[in-house]
Coordinates of N, CA and C and ligand atoms in Angstrom, one line a residue:
M1 N -5.3 6.0 0.2 CA -5.6 4.7 0.0 C -6.7 4.2 -0.7
K2 N -5.9 3.0 -1.9 CA -6.8 3.0 -2.7 C -7.8 1.8 -2.5
A3 N -9.3 1.8 -3.6 CA -10.2 0.9 -2.9 C -9.4 -0.5 -3.2
G4 N -9.9 -1.3 -2.0 CA -9.6 -2.7 -2.3 C -8.0 -2.5 -1.4
Q5 N -7.3 -1.5 -1.1 CA -6.4 -1.8 -0.2 C -6.2 -1.5 1.0
G6 N -6.3 -2.3 2.1 CA -6.4 -1.4 4.2 C -8.0 -2.1 4.3
S7 N -8.0 -1.9 5.7 CA -8.9 -2.6 6.2 C -10.2 -1.3 6.5
G8 N -11.5 -1.8 7.1 CA -12.4 -0.8 7.1 C -13.5 -0.9 6.5
G9 N -13.9 -2.1 6.1 CA -15.9 -2.1 5.3 C -15.4 -2.1 3.7
A10 N -14.0 -1.9 3.3 CA -13.7 -1.4 1.9 C -13.8 -2.5 0.9
V11 N -14.9 -2.6 -0.3 CA -15.2 -3.3 -1.4 C -13.9 -3.7 -2.0
P12 N -13.9 -4.8 -2.1 CA -12.8 -5.0 -3.1 C -12.8 -5.0 -4.5
R13 N -11.7 -4.5 -4.9 CA -11.9 -4.0 -6.0 C -11.7 -5.1 -7.0
H14 N -11.1 -6.2 -6.8 CA -10.8 -7.4 -7.4 C -11.4 -8.8 -7.0
V15 N -12.1 -9.4 -7.1 CA -12.4 -10.3 -6.8 C -12.4 -12.1 -7.5
A16 N -11.8 -12.5 -7.3 CA -11.7 -13.9 -7.6 C -11.9 -15.5 -7.6
I17 N -13.1 -15.8 -8.3 CA -13.8 -17.3 -7.5 C -12.9 -18.5 -8.3
I18 N -13.0 -19.4 -7.4 CA -12.5 -21.0 -7.8 C -14.2 -21.3 -7.7
M19 N -14.5 -21.6 -8.6 CA -16.1 -22.3 -8.8 C -16.0 -23.3 -8.9
D20 N -16.0 -24.2 -7.6 CA -15.9 -25.8 -7.4 C -16.9 -26.7 -6.9
G21 N -17.3 -27.7 -7.1 CA -17.7 -28.9 -6.5 C -19.4 -29.3 -7.4
N22 N -19.1 -28.5 -8.6 CA -20.0 -29.1 -9.6 C -20.6 -30.4 -9.7
G23 N -19.6 -31.3 -9.1 CA -19.9 -32.7 -10.1 C -20.3 -33.2 -8.8
R24 N -19.6 -33.3 -7.4 CA -19.8 -33.7 -6.2 C -21.6 -33.0 -6.0
W25 N -21.8 -32.0 -6.3 CA -23.4 -31.5 -5.9 C -24.2 -32.5 -7.1
A26 N -24.1 -32.5 -8.2 CA -24.7 -32.9 -9.0 C -25.0 -34.6 -8.6
Q27 N -23.8 -35.2 -8.2 CA -24.0 -36.3 -7.7 C -24.8 -36.6 -6.3
A28 N -24.9 -36.0 -5.5 CA -25.9 -35.6 -4.3 C -27.0 -35.6 -4.5
Q29 N -27.4 -35.2 -6.2 CA -28.9 -35.0 -6.3 C -29.5 -36.3 -7.4
G30 N -28.1 -37.3 -7.6 CA -28.7 -38.4 -8.3 C -28.5 -37.9 -10.1
L31 N -28.6 -36.8 -9.9 CA -27.6 -36.7 -11.4 C -26.1 -36.6 -12.3
P32 N -26.3 -36.5 -13.7 CA -24.7 -36.9 -14.2 C -23.9 -35.6 -13.5
R33 N -22.9 -35.8 -13.6 CA -22.0 -34.4 -13.1 C -22.1 -33.2 -13.9
V34 N -22.2 -33.4 -15.2 CA -22.3 -32.7 -16.5 C -23.5 -31.5 -15.9
E35 N -24.7 -32.1 -15.1 CA -25.6 -31.1 -14.8 C -25.3 -29.9 -13.8
G36 N -24.4 -30.5 -13.2 CA -23.8 -29.5 -12.1 C -23.2 -28.5 -13.1
H37 N -22.3 -28.4 -14.1 CA -21.6 -27.5 -14.5 C -22.8 -26.5 -15.0
R38 N -24.2 -27.2 -16.2 CA -25.2 -27.0 -16.5 C -25.8 -25.4 -15.3
R39 N -25.8 -25.8 -14.1 CA -26.3 -25.7 -13.3 C -25.3 -24.1 -12.7
G40 N -24.4 -24.4 -12.9 CA -23.1 -23.8 -12.3 C -23.3 -21.9 -13.5
V41 N -23.3 -22.4 -14.7 CA -23.4 -21.2 -15.5 C -24.6 -20.2 -15.3
E42 N -25.9 -20.7 -14.6 CA -26.9 -19.7 -14.2 C -26.5 -19.0 -12.8
V43 N -25.5 -19.9 -12.0 CA -24.9 -18.9 -11.0 C -23.6 -18.0 -11.1
V44 N -23.2 -18.2 -12.5 CA -22.3 -17.3 -12.8 C -23.2 -16.2 -13.3
R45 N -24.0 -16.0 -14.0 CA -24.7 -14.8 -14.4 C -25.4 -14.1 -13.5
R46 N -25.7 -14.7 -12.0 CA -26.1 -14.3 -11.2 C -25.2 -13.9 -10.4
T47 N -23.7 -14.1 -10.7 CA -22.7 -13.7 -9.8 C -22.3 -12.0 -10.5
V48 N -22.0 -12.5 -12.1 CA -21.8 -11.3 -12.8 C -23.2 -9.9 -12.0
R49 N -24.1 -10.2 -12.3 CA -24.9 -9.3 -11.8 C -24.6 -8.8 -10.2
H50 N -24.4 -9.4 -9.5 CA -24.4 -9.4 -8.2 C -23.0 -8.4 -8.1
A51 N -21.7 -8.6 -8.6 CA -20.1 -8.1 -8.7 C -20.8 -7.0 -9.3
R52 N -21.8 -6.5 -10.1 CA -22.4 -5.3 -10.7 C -22.5 -4.3 -10.1
A53 N -23.5 -5.2 -8.7 CA -24.6 -4.6 -7.4 C -23.9 -3.8 -6.8
R54 N -22.7 -4.5 -6.6 CA -21.7 -4.1 -5.4 C -21.0 -3.5 -5.7
G55 N -20.5 -3.0 -6.7 CA -19.5 -1.9 -7.0 C -18.1 -2.7 -7.5
I56 N -18.1 -3.7 -7.4 CA -16.7 -4.1 -8.1 C -16.3 -3.9 -9.1
G57 N -14.9 -4.2 -8.9 CA -14.5 -3.7 -10.3 C -13.8 -5.0 -11.4
Y58 N -13.6 -6.0 -11.0 CA -13.2 -7.1 -11.5 C -13.4 -8.6 -10.9
L59 N -13.7 -9.3 -11.8 CA -14.4 -10.5 -11.0 C -13.5 -11.3 -12.2
T60 N -13.0 -12.5 -11.5 CA -12.1 -13.4 -12.3 C -13.1 -14.6 -11.8
L61 N -13.0 -15.7 -13.0 CA -13.6 -16.9 -12.3 C -13.3 -17.8 -13.1
F62 N -12.8 -18.6 -12.2 CA -11.9 -19.9 -12.5 C -13.0 -21.4 -13.8
S63 N -12.8 -21.0 -14.8 CA -13.9 -22.1 -15.3 C -13.3 -23.3 -15.9
F64 N -11.8 -23.3 -16.4 CA -11.3 -24.9 -16.7 C -9.9 -24.6 -16.3
S65 N -9.1 -25.5 -15.8 CA -8.0 -25.5 -15.5 C -7.0 -26.0 -16.6
S66 N -6.1 -25.9 -16.9 CA -5.2 -26.8 -17.7 C -5.1 -27.9 -17.0
E67 N -5.3 -28.3 -15.7 CA -5.3 -29.7 -15.7 C -6.5 -30.5 -15.6
N68 N -7.8 -29.7 -16.0 CA -9.4 -30.4 -16.0 C -8.8 -31.2 -17.6
W69 N -8.3 -30.9 -18.4 CA -7.8 -31.9 -19.9 C -7.9 -33.7 -19.6
T70 N -7.5 -33.9 -18.2 CA -7.0 -35.4 -18.0 C -8.3 -36.1 -17.2
R71 N -9.7 -35.1 -17.7 CA -11.3 -35.6 -17.3 C -11.6 -36.8 -18.2
P72 N -12.9 -36.9 -18.1 CA -12.8 -37.9 -18.9 C -13.4 -37.0 -20.6
P73 N -13.1 -37.3 -21.3 CA -13.7 -36.8 -22.7 C -14.7 -36.0 -22.9
E74 N -15.8 -36.7 -22.1 CA -17.2 -36.5 -22.8 C -17.4 -35.5 -21.2
E75 N -16.7 -35.3 -20.4 CA -17.0 -33.9 -19.6 C -15.9 -32.8 -20.5
V76 N -14.8 -33.2 -20.8 CA -14.0 -32.2 -21.5 C -15.0 -31.1 -22.6
A77 N -15.7 -32.2 -23.0 CA -16.7 -31.8 -24.3 C -17.4 -31.0 -24.0
F78 N -18.1 -31.5 -22.9 CA -19.4 -30.5 -22.4 C -18.9 -29.3 -21.9
L79 N -17.8 -29.2 -21.2 CA -17.1 -28.0 -20.7 C -16.9 -27.2 -21.9
L80 N -16.4 -27.3 -22.5 CA -15.8 -26.7 -23.7 C -17.4 -25.8 -24.5
N81 N -17.7 -26.7 -24.8 CA -19.4 -26.8 -25.3 C -20.5 -25.3 -24.7
L82 N -20.0 -25.7 -23.3 CA -20.8 -24.4 -22.2 C -20.3 -23.4 -22.5
L83 N -18.8 -23.0 -22.5 CA -18.0 -21.9 -23.2 C -19.1 -20.9 -24.0
K84 N -18.9 -21.9 -25.1 CA -19.4 -21.1 -26.3 C -20.9 -20.9 -26.2
I85 N -21.7 -21.5 -25.8 CA -23.1 -21.3 -25.7 C -23.0 -20.2 -24.3
F86 N -22.7 -20.1 -23.3 CA -22.1 -19.0 -22.3 C -22.2 -17.8 -22.9
I87 N -20.9 -17.6 -24.4 CA -20.7 -16.4 -24.8 C -21.7 -16.2 -26.1
R88 N -21.8 -17.2 -26.8 CA -23.1 -16.7 -27.8 C -24.5 -15.8 -27.1
R89 N -25.1 -16.9 -25.8 CA -26.0 -16.4 -25.7 C -25.5 -15.3 -24.9
D90 N -24.9 -14.9 -23.7 CA -24.6 -13.9 -23.0 C -24.1 -12.3 -23.3
L91 N -23.3 -12.5 -24.6 CA -22.3 -12.0 -24.7 C -22.8 -10.4 -25.3
T92 N -24.3 -10.6 -25.8 CA -25.0 -9.2 -25.9 C -25.7 -8.3 -24.9
E93 N -25.9 -9.4 -23.4 CA -26.4 -8.7 -22.6 C -25.2 -7.9 -21.4
L94 N -24.1 -8.9 -21.7 CA -23.0 -8.3 -21.2 C -22.2 -6.6 -21.6
E95 N -22.4 -7.2 -23.1 CA -22.2 -5.9 -23.9 C -23.6 -4.6 -23.3
R96 N -24.2 -4.7 -23.1 CA -25.2 -4.1 -22.7 C -25.0 -3.1 -21.6
A97 N -24.5 -4.2 -20.7 CA -24.5 -3.8 -19.3 C -23.3 -3.2 -19.1
N98 N -22.4 -2.7 -20.4 CA -21.0 -2.1 -20.3 C -20.1 -3.3 -19.3
V99 N -20.2 -4.0 -19.4 CA -19.1 -5.1 -19.1 C -17.9 -5.7 -19.8
R100 N -16.9 -5.5 -19.4 CA -15.6 -5.7 -20.5 C -15.2 -7.1 -20.6
V101 N -15.0 -7.8 -21.0 CA -14.9 -9.3 -21.2 C -13.2 -9.7 -21.6
R102 N -12.4 -10.4 -20.8 CA -11.5 -10.4 -20.5 C -11.0 -11.8 -20.8
I103 N -10.3 -12.6 -21.1 CA -10.1 -14.2 -21.1 C -8.2 -14.0 -20.7
I104 N -8.2 -15.3 -20.0 CA -7.1 -15.6 -19.6 C -6.8 -17.3 -19.4
G105 N -5.2 -18.0 -19.8 CA -5.1 -19.0 -19.7 C -4.4 -19.2 -21.3
D106 N -4.3 -20.4 -21.8 CA -3.2 -20.9 -22.7 C -4.4 -20.8 -24.4
R107 N -4.8 -19.9 -25.0 CA -5.6 -19.7 -25.9 C -5.0 -20.5 -27.3
E108 N -3.8 -20.6 -27.1 CA -3.7 -20.9 -28.4 C -3.9 -22.7 -28.4
A109 N -4.0 -23.5 -27.3 CA -4.2 -24.5 -27.3 C -5.5 -25.3 -27.6
L110 N -6.6 -24.0 -28.0 CA -8.0 -24.2 -27.9 C -8.5 -24.4 -29.9
V111 N -9.3 -25.1 -29.7 CA -9.5 -24.9 -31.3 C -9.9 -23.7 -31.7
A112 N -9.7 -23.5 -33.2 CA -9.6 -22.0 -33.9 C -11.2 -21.9 -33.4
D113 N -12.0 -22.3 -33.5 CA -13.5 -21.7 -33.6 C -13.8 -21.1 -32.0
L114 N -13.6 -21.7 -31.2 CA -13.3 -21.3 -29.7 C -12.4 -20.1 -29.6
R115 N -11.3 -20.1 -30.1 CA -10.5 -18.9 -30.0 C -10.9 -17.8 -30.8
A116 N -11.7 -18.1 -32.2 CA -12.5 -16.6 -32.5 C -13.5 -16.3 -31.6
L117 N -14.3 -16.9 -31.2 CA -15.4 -16.8 -30.1 C -15.0 -15.8 -29.0
L118 N -13.5 -16.0 -28.8 CA -13.1 -15.7 -27.2 C -12.4 -14.6 -27.8
D119 N -11.5 -14.1 -28.7 CA -11.5 -12.9 -29.5 C -12.2 -11.9 -29.5
D120 N -13.5 -12.2 -30.2 CA -14.5 -11.3 -30.5 C -15.1 -11.0 -29.3
A121 N -15.1 -12.2 -28.4 CA -15.9 -11.6 -27.0 C -15.0 -9.9 -26.4
E122 N -13.8 -10.8 -26.5 CA -12.9 -9.7 -26.3 C -13.0 -8.2 -27.2
A123 N -13.1 -8.1 -28.0 CA -12.7 -6.8 -29.1 C -14.0 -6.3 -28.8
R124 N -15.3 -7.0 -28.8 CA -16.4 -6.7 -28.6 C -16.6 -5.8 -27.4
T125 N -16.1 -6.1 -26.3 CA -16.7 -5.4 -25.0 C -15.2 -4.7 -25.0
A126 N -14.1 -4.0 -25.6 CA -12.9 -4.0 -25.1 C -13.0 -2.2 -25.1
A127 N -14.2 -1.4 -25.0 CA -14.0 -0.6 -24.9 C -15.2 0.4 -23.5
N128 N -15.8 -1.1 -23.3 CA -16.5 -1.1 -22.0 C -16.1 -0.8 -20.6
T129 N -16.6 0.0 -20.0 CA -15.7 0.8 -18.7 C -16.6 0.5 -17.5
G130 N -17.1 -0.6 -17.5 CA -17.8 -1.2 -16.0 C -17.1 -2.3 -15.8
L131 N -18.2 -3.7 -14.7 CA -17.1 -4.3 -14.3 C -16.2 -5.1 -15.7
T132 N -15.4 -5.9 -15.5 CA -14.3 -6.3 -16.0 C -14.4 -7.5 -15.6
L133 N -15.3 -8.1 -16.4 CA -15.1 -10.0 -16.3 C -14.0 -10.5 -16.8
V134 N -13.4 -10.9 -16.2 CA -12.1 -12.4 -16.5 C -12.6 -13.9 -16.3
I135 N -12.7 -14.3 -17.4 CA -12.5 -15.8 -17.4 C -11.6 -16.8 -18.0
A136 N -11.2 -17.2 -16.7 CA -10.1 -18.4 -17.0 C -10.5 -19.5 -17.5
F137 N -9.5 -19.7 -18.8 CA -10.2 -21.2 -19.4 C -9.0 -21.4 -19.9
N138 N -9.0 -22.5 -19.9 CA -7.5 -23.5 -20.2 C -6.5 -22.6 -19.4
Y139 N -6.9 -22.2 -18.3 CA -5.6 -21.4 -16.9 C -4.8 -22.6 -16.4
G140 N -3.4 -22.5 -16.2 CA -3.1 -22.9 -14.9 C -1.6 -21.8 -14.7
A141 N -1.8 -21.2 -13.3 CA -0.7 -20.5 -12.9 C 0.6 -20.8 -13.3
R142 N 0.9 -22.2 -13.2 CA 2.3 -22.6 -13.7 C 2.5 -22.5 -15.0
D143 N 1.5 -22.6 -15.9 CA 1.8 -22.7 -17.4 C 1.6 -21.3 -18.0
E144 N 0.8 -20.5 -16.9 CA 1.0 -18.5 -17.6 C 2.0 -18.2 -17.1
I145 N 3.0 -18.4 -16.3 CA 4.0 -18.3 -15.7 C 5.3 -18.6 -16.8
T146 N 5.4 -20.0 -17.3 CA 6.1 -20.7 -18.2 C 6.4 -19.5 -19.3
R147 N 4.7 -19.6 -19.8 CA 4.8 -18.8 -21.1 C 5.5 -17.6 -21.0
A148 N 5.1 -16.9 -19.9 CA 5.6 -15.3 -19.6 C 7.5 -15.2 -20.1
V149 N 7.9 -16.4 -19.1 CA 9.5 -16.4 -18.7 C 9.6 -16.7 -19.9
R150 N 9.0 -17.7 -21.0 CA 9.3 -18.1 -22.5 C 9.8 -17.0 -23.2
R151 N 8.6 -15.7 -23.3 CA 8.3 -14.7 -23.8 C 9.5 -13.9 -23.8
L152 N 9.9 -13.4 -22.3 CA 11.2 -12.7 -21.5 C 12.3 -13.4 -22.4
A153 N 12.4 -14.3 -22.1 CA 13.7 -15.2 -22.2 C 14.0 -14.9 -24.0
Q154 N 12.8 -14.5 -24.6 CA 13.1 -14.7 -25.8 C 13.7 -13.6 -26.5
A155 N 13.0 -11.9 -25.9 CA 13.3 -11.1 -26.0 C 14.5 -10.7 -25.6
A156 N 15.4 -11.0 -24.7 CA 16.4 -11.2 -24.1 C 17.4 -11.7 -25.1
A157 N 16.7 -12.9 -25.8 CA 18.3 -13.5 -26.7 C 18.2 -12.9 -28.2
E158 N 16.9 -12.0 -28.0 CA 17.0 -11.4 -29.4 C 17.8 -9.3 -28.7
G159 N 18.4 -9.4 -27.8 CA 18.6 -7.9 -27.7 C 17.4 -7.0 -27.3
R160 N 16.3 -7.6 -27.7 CA 14.9 -6.5 -26.9 C 14.6 -6.1 -25.6
L161 N 15.2 -7.1 -24.7 CA 15.2 -7.0 -23.6 C 16.6 -7.3 -22.6
D162 N 16.8 -5.9 -21.2 CA 18.3 -6.4 -20.8 C 17.5 -7.0 -19.3
P163 N 18.3 -8.1 -19.1 CA 17.7 -8.9 -18.0 C 18.5 -8.3 -17.1
T164 N 19.4 -7.5 -16.9 CA 19.2 -6.3 -15.4 C 18.4 -5.9 -15.2
A165 N 17.3 -5.3 -16.3 CA 16.4 -4.5 -15.8 C 15.0 -5.1 -15.6
I166 N 15.0 -6.8 -15.6 CA 14.0 -7.5 -15.4 C 13.7 -6.9 -13.4
R167 N 12.4 -6.8 -13.7 CA 11.7 -6.4 -12.0 C 10.7 -6.9 -12.1
E168 N 9.9 -7.1 -10.4 CA 8.7 -7.6 -10.1 C 7.8 -7.6 -11.8
D169 N 7.6 -5.9 -12.0 CA 6.4 -5.1 -12.8 C 6.8 -6.3 -14.4
T170 N 8.2 -5.9 -14.4 CA 8.2 -6.9 -15.6 C 7.5 -8.0 -15.6
L171 N 7.4 -8.7 -15.1 CA 7.0 -10.4 -15.6 C 5.2 -10.0 -14.9
S172 N 4.9 -9.3 -14.2 CA 4.1 -9.0 -13.9 C 2.9 -8.2 -15.6
A173 N 3.8 -7.6 -16.2 CA 3.1 -7.2 -17.7 C 3.3 -8.4 -18.8
A174 N 4.2 -9.5 -18.1 CA 4.5 -10.4 -19.2 C 3.4 -12.1 -18.8
L175 N 2.2 -11.7 -18.1 CA 1.3 -12.2 -17.4 C 0.0 -12.2 -18.1
D176 N -0.5 -13.1 -18.4 CA -1.9 -13.1 -19.0 C -3.0 -11.9 -18.2
T177 N -2.7 -11.9 -17.0 CA -3.5 -10.6 -16.6 C -2.9 -9.0 -16.7
A178 N -1.9 -8.9 -17.6 CA -1.4 -7.6 -17.1 C -2.0 -6.7 -17.4
G179 N -2.2 -5.7 -16.3 CA -2.7 -4.6 -16.4 C -4.3 -4.5 -15.7
T180 N -4.1 -6.0 -15.1 CA -5.6 -6.1 -13.9 C -4.9 -6.2 -13.2
P181 N -5.3 -5.4 -11.9 CA -5.1 -5.4 -10.8 C -4.8 -6.6 -10.0
D182 N -4.1 -7.0 -8.9 CA -4.5 -8.3 -8.4 C -5.5 -8.3 -7.6
P183 N -6.1 -9.9 -7.2 CA -7.3 -10.0 -6.7 C -6.9 -9.3 -5.3
D184 N -7.8 -9.1 -4.6 CA -7.7 -8.7 -3.3 C -8.7 -10.0 -2.6
L185 N -9.3 -10.4 -3.4 CA -10.0 -11.5 -2.6 C -10.2 -12.6 -3.4
I186 N -9.8 -13.9 -3.0 CA -10.2 -15.0 -3.4 C -11.2 -16.1 -3.1
I187 N -12.6 -16.4 -3.3 CA -13.2 -17.1 -2.9 C -13.1 -18.9 -3.9
R188 N -12.9 -19.5 -2.7 CA -13.4 -20.8 -3.3 C -14.7 -21.7 -2.3
T189 N -15.5 -22.3 -3.6 CA -16.7 -23.0 -3.0 C -16.5 -24.4 -2.7
S190 N -17.1 -25.2 -2.2 CA -16.9 -26.6 -2.1 C -16.1 -27.4 -0.8
G191 N -15.3 -26.1 -0.2 CA -15.2 -26.3 1.1 C -13.6 -27.0 0.7
E192 N -13.2 -27.0 0.0 CA -11.6 -27.3 -0.6 C -10.9 -26.1 -0.3
M193 N -9.9 -26.2 0.6 CA -9.1 -25.3 0.8 C -7.5 -25.2 0.3
R194 N -7.6 -24.9 -0.8 CA -6.5 -25.2 -1.8 C -7.0 -24.2 -3.1
L195 N -5.5 -23.6 -3.8 CA -5.7 -22.9 -4.9 C -5.7 -23.6 -6.6
S196 N -5.4 -25.0 -6.2 CA -4.9 -25.8 -7.5 C -4.7 -24.7 -8.7
N197 N -3.6 -24.1 -8.5 CA -2.8 -23.8 -9.4 C -3.7 -22.3 -10.4
F198 N -4.1 -21.8 -9.4 CA -5.2 -20.6 -10.0 C -4.3 -19.3 -9.2
L199 N -3.7 -18.0 -10.5 CA -3.4 -17.0 -10.1 C -2.2 -16.8 -8.8
L200 N -1.1 -17.7 -9.0 CA -0.2 -17.6 -7.5 C 0.4 -16.7 -7.5
W201 N 1.3 -16.3 -8.5 CA 1.8 -14.8 -8.5 C 0.8 -13.9 -8.3
Q202 N -0.1 -13.7 -8.6 CA -1.2 -12.6 -8.2 C -1.8 -12.6 -7.3
A203 N -1.7 -13.7 -6.5 CA -2.4 -14.1 -5.0 C -1.5 -13.7 -3.5
A204 N -0.7 -12.9 -4.0 CA 0.5 -12.9 -3.0 C 0.0 -12.4 -1.9
Y205 N -1.1 -11.6 -2.0 CA -2.0 -10.7 -0.7 C -3.0 -10.9 -1.0
A206 N -3.6 -11.9 -1.7 CA -5.2 -11.9 -1.9 C -5.7 -12.5 -0.1
E207 N -6.8 -12.3 0.1 CA -7.5 -12.6 1.8 C -8.4 -13.5 0.7
L208 N -8.1 -15.1 1.3 CA -8.7 -16.3 1.2 C -10.0 -16.8 1.6
V209 N -11.2 -17.0 1.3 CA -12.2 -17.4 1.9 C -12.7 -18.5 1.3
F210 N -12.8 -19.6 2.3 CA -13.1 -20.7 1.8 C -15.0 -20.8 2.0
A211 N -16.0 -21.4 0.3 CA -17.2 -21.2 1.6 C -17.8 -23.0 1.7
P212 N -18.5 -22.7 1.9 CA -18.9 -24.5 2.5 C -19.6 -25.1 1.3
M213 N -20.2 -24.8 0.6 CA -21.2 -25.1 -0.3 C -20.9 -24.8 -1.6
A214 N -21.6 -26.2 -2.8 CA -20.9 -26.6 -3.7 C -20.9 -25.0 -5.0
W215 N -20.8 -25.0 -6.2 CA -21.0 -23.7 -7.0 C -22.1 -23.3 -6.8
P216 N -23.0 -24.6 -7.3 CA -24.5 -24.2 -8.2 C -25.0 -23.9 -6.7
E217 N -24.6 -23.9 -5.4 CA -25.7 -23.4 -4.3 C -25.0 -22.1 -3.9
F218 N -24.3 -21.3 -4.4 CA -23.7 -19.9 -4.1 C -24.5 -19.1 -4.5
D219 N -25.2 -18.2 -3.6 CA -26.1 -17.3 -4.2 C -25.6 -16.0 -3.5
E220 N -26.6 -14.8 -3.7 CA -25.9 -13.3 -3.5 C -25.8 -13.4 -1.9
A221 N -26.8 -14.2 -1.1 CA -26.3 -14.3 0.4 C -24.6 -14.8 0.4
A222 N -24.6 -15.6 0.2 CA -23.1 -15.9 0.1 C -21.8 -15.4 -0.5
F223 N -22.3 -14.7 -1.2 CA -21.1 -13.9 -1.7 C -21.0 -12.6 -0.9
D224 N -22.5 -12.1 -0.3 CA -22.4 -10.6 0.5 C -21.5 -11.5 2.0
A225 N -21.5 -12.9 2.4 CA -21.1 -13.1 3.5 C -19.3 -13.1 3.2
A226 N -18.8 -13.9 1.9 CA -17.8 -13.6 1.7 C -17.2 -12.3 1.8
L227 N -17.6 -11.3 0.7 CA -17.7 -10.1 0.9 C -17.5 -9.4 2.3
A228 N -18.7 -9.9 3.2 CA -18.1 -9.1 4.6 C -17.2 -9.7 5.5
E229 N -16.7 -10.9 5.2 CA -15.7 -11.2 6.2 C -14.2 -11.2 5.3
Y230 N -14.2 -10.4 4.2 CA -13.0 -9.9 3.8 C -13.0 -8.2 4.2
A231 N -14.0 -7.6 4.6 CA -14.1 -6.3 5.1 C -13.7 -6.3 6.7
G232 N -13.6 -7.6 7.2 CA -13.5 -7.6 8.1 C -12.2 -7.9 8.5
R233 N -11.2 -8.2 7.7 CA -9.7 -8.8 7.6 C -8.4 -7.7 7.3
D234 N -7.5 -7.6 8.6 CA -6.8 -6.6 8.7 C -5.8 -6.9 7.4
R235 N -5.6 -6.2 6.5 CA -4.4 -6.4 5.4 C -3.3 -5.8 5.7
R236 N -2.3 -6.1 6.0 CA -1.2 -5.7 6.1 C 0.2 -5.4 5.3
F237 N 0.0 -6.6 4.3 CA 1.0 -6.2 3.5 C 2.4 -6.5 3.9
G238 N 2.6 -6.8 4.7 CA 3.8 -7.1 5.4 C 4.3 -6.0 6.2
G239 N 3.5 -4.8 6.4 CA 3.7 -3.9 7.3 C 2.8 -3.8 8.6
L240 N 2.5 -3.1 9.4 CA 1.6 -2.8 10.4 C 0.5 -2.2 9.9
S241 N -0.7 -3.0 10.9 CA -2.0 -2.2 10.7 C -2.0 -0.9 11.3
A242 N -3.1 -0.2 10.6 CA -3.1 1.4 11.1 C -3.1 1.6 12.1
C243 N -3.8 1.0 13.2 CA -4.0 1.1 15.0 C -2.4 1.0 15.5
A244 N -1.7 -0.4 14.7 CA -0.4 -1.0 15.5 C 0.8 0.5 15.4
A245 N 0.3 1.0 14.2 CA 1.4 1.9 13.4 C 1.8 3.3 14.2
S246 N 0.1 3.8 15.0 CA 0.1 4.9 15.4 C 0.5 5.1 16.8
Ligands
IPE1 C1 -16.1 -27.2 -10.8 O1 -16.6 -27.9 -10.3 C2 -16.2 -27.1 -12.1 C3 -14.5 -27.3 -12.9 C4 -13.7 -27.9 -12.3 C5 -14.6 -27.5 -14.3 P1 -15.9 -29.9 -10.4 O2 -16.0 -30.2 -11.6 O3 -14.6 -29.5 -9.8 O4 -16.8 -30.4 -9.4 P2 -16.3 -31.1 -8.2 O5 -15.4 -30.5 -7.5 O6 -15.6 -32.6 -8.6 O7 -17.3 -31.7 -7.2
IPE2 C1 -10.2 -26.0 -9.7 O1 -11.0 -27.1 -9.5 C2 -10.4 -25.3 -11.3 C3 -11.9 -24.8 -11.6 C4 -12.8 -24.6 -10.7 C5 -12.4 -24.6 -13.0 P1 -10.6 -28.5 -9.7 O2 -12.0 -29.2 -8.9 O3 -9.9 -28.8 -10.9 O4 -9.5 -28.5 -8.8 P2 -8.8 -29.7 -7.9 O5 -8.2 -31.4 -8.7 O6 -9.6 -30.4 -6.9 O7 -7.6 -29.6 -7.1
MG3 MG1 -13.4 -29.7 -8.5

């Protein structure tokens, strides 16, 4: 049985987190919403360290959705800038920690300097063999699936792909997450219980854990509590659990 598949105290191979509640957390403290985003970056650093300490292979962080452009322009600008600052400040440490950085989402829609920064972060860490940190930025699952289908249709139209040969794997390999195992555990903070267009295809058999606290308050203990909840789940993948089958 592969790590992250099946029950019995397994550490998930891939944890994906919907980092939610920054704005509400800040407002509850009488601070501007963006202060919540700033604090959120600190929590990202701690979460990456803790994922490494727990032996998690892949950590995906939902940082900015394709729907978040509808927010006030000042908040959008702040979030774009925060990503730049994070990459510039933290890339060296991530490189040293053997972390491989991958970005998912529609990069074409981003301004050239940000695109170049993201390309560079991936290139500089491509050979690293430790934790894979996947940053979902300008990411929406429906957009990802639409872009993938468009590429496959183009290949079919040009005779490079036989439509009758399309399998589930064909679509998986055309998504931004190609080569990354599906998430075993998806955590969402702030008490909201929805996926908000996150990894819809890949989440088919993910275990979902909803943590009550806002992202700026998510700490190592909360991460461990989510991992413990995951370890207690009986993952059946449509089959029968090990004890029922025997
Ligand atoms: C998550 O916090 C960060 C992003 C979506 C970019 P929010 O900004 O959604 O905070 P709330 O949910 O409004 O409190
Ligand atoms: C999801 O949170 C996106 C990120 C965490 C980046 P949102 O705050 O955008 O989701 P909704 O609007 O509550 O569904
Ligand atoms: Mg939110």
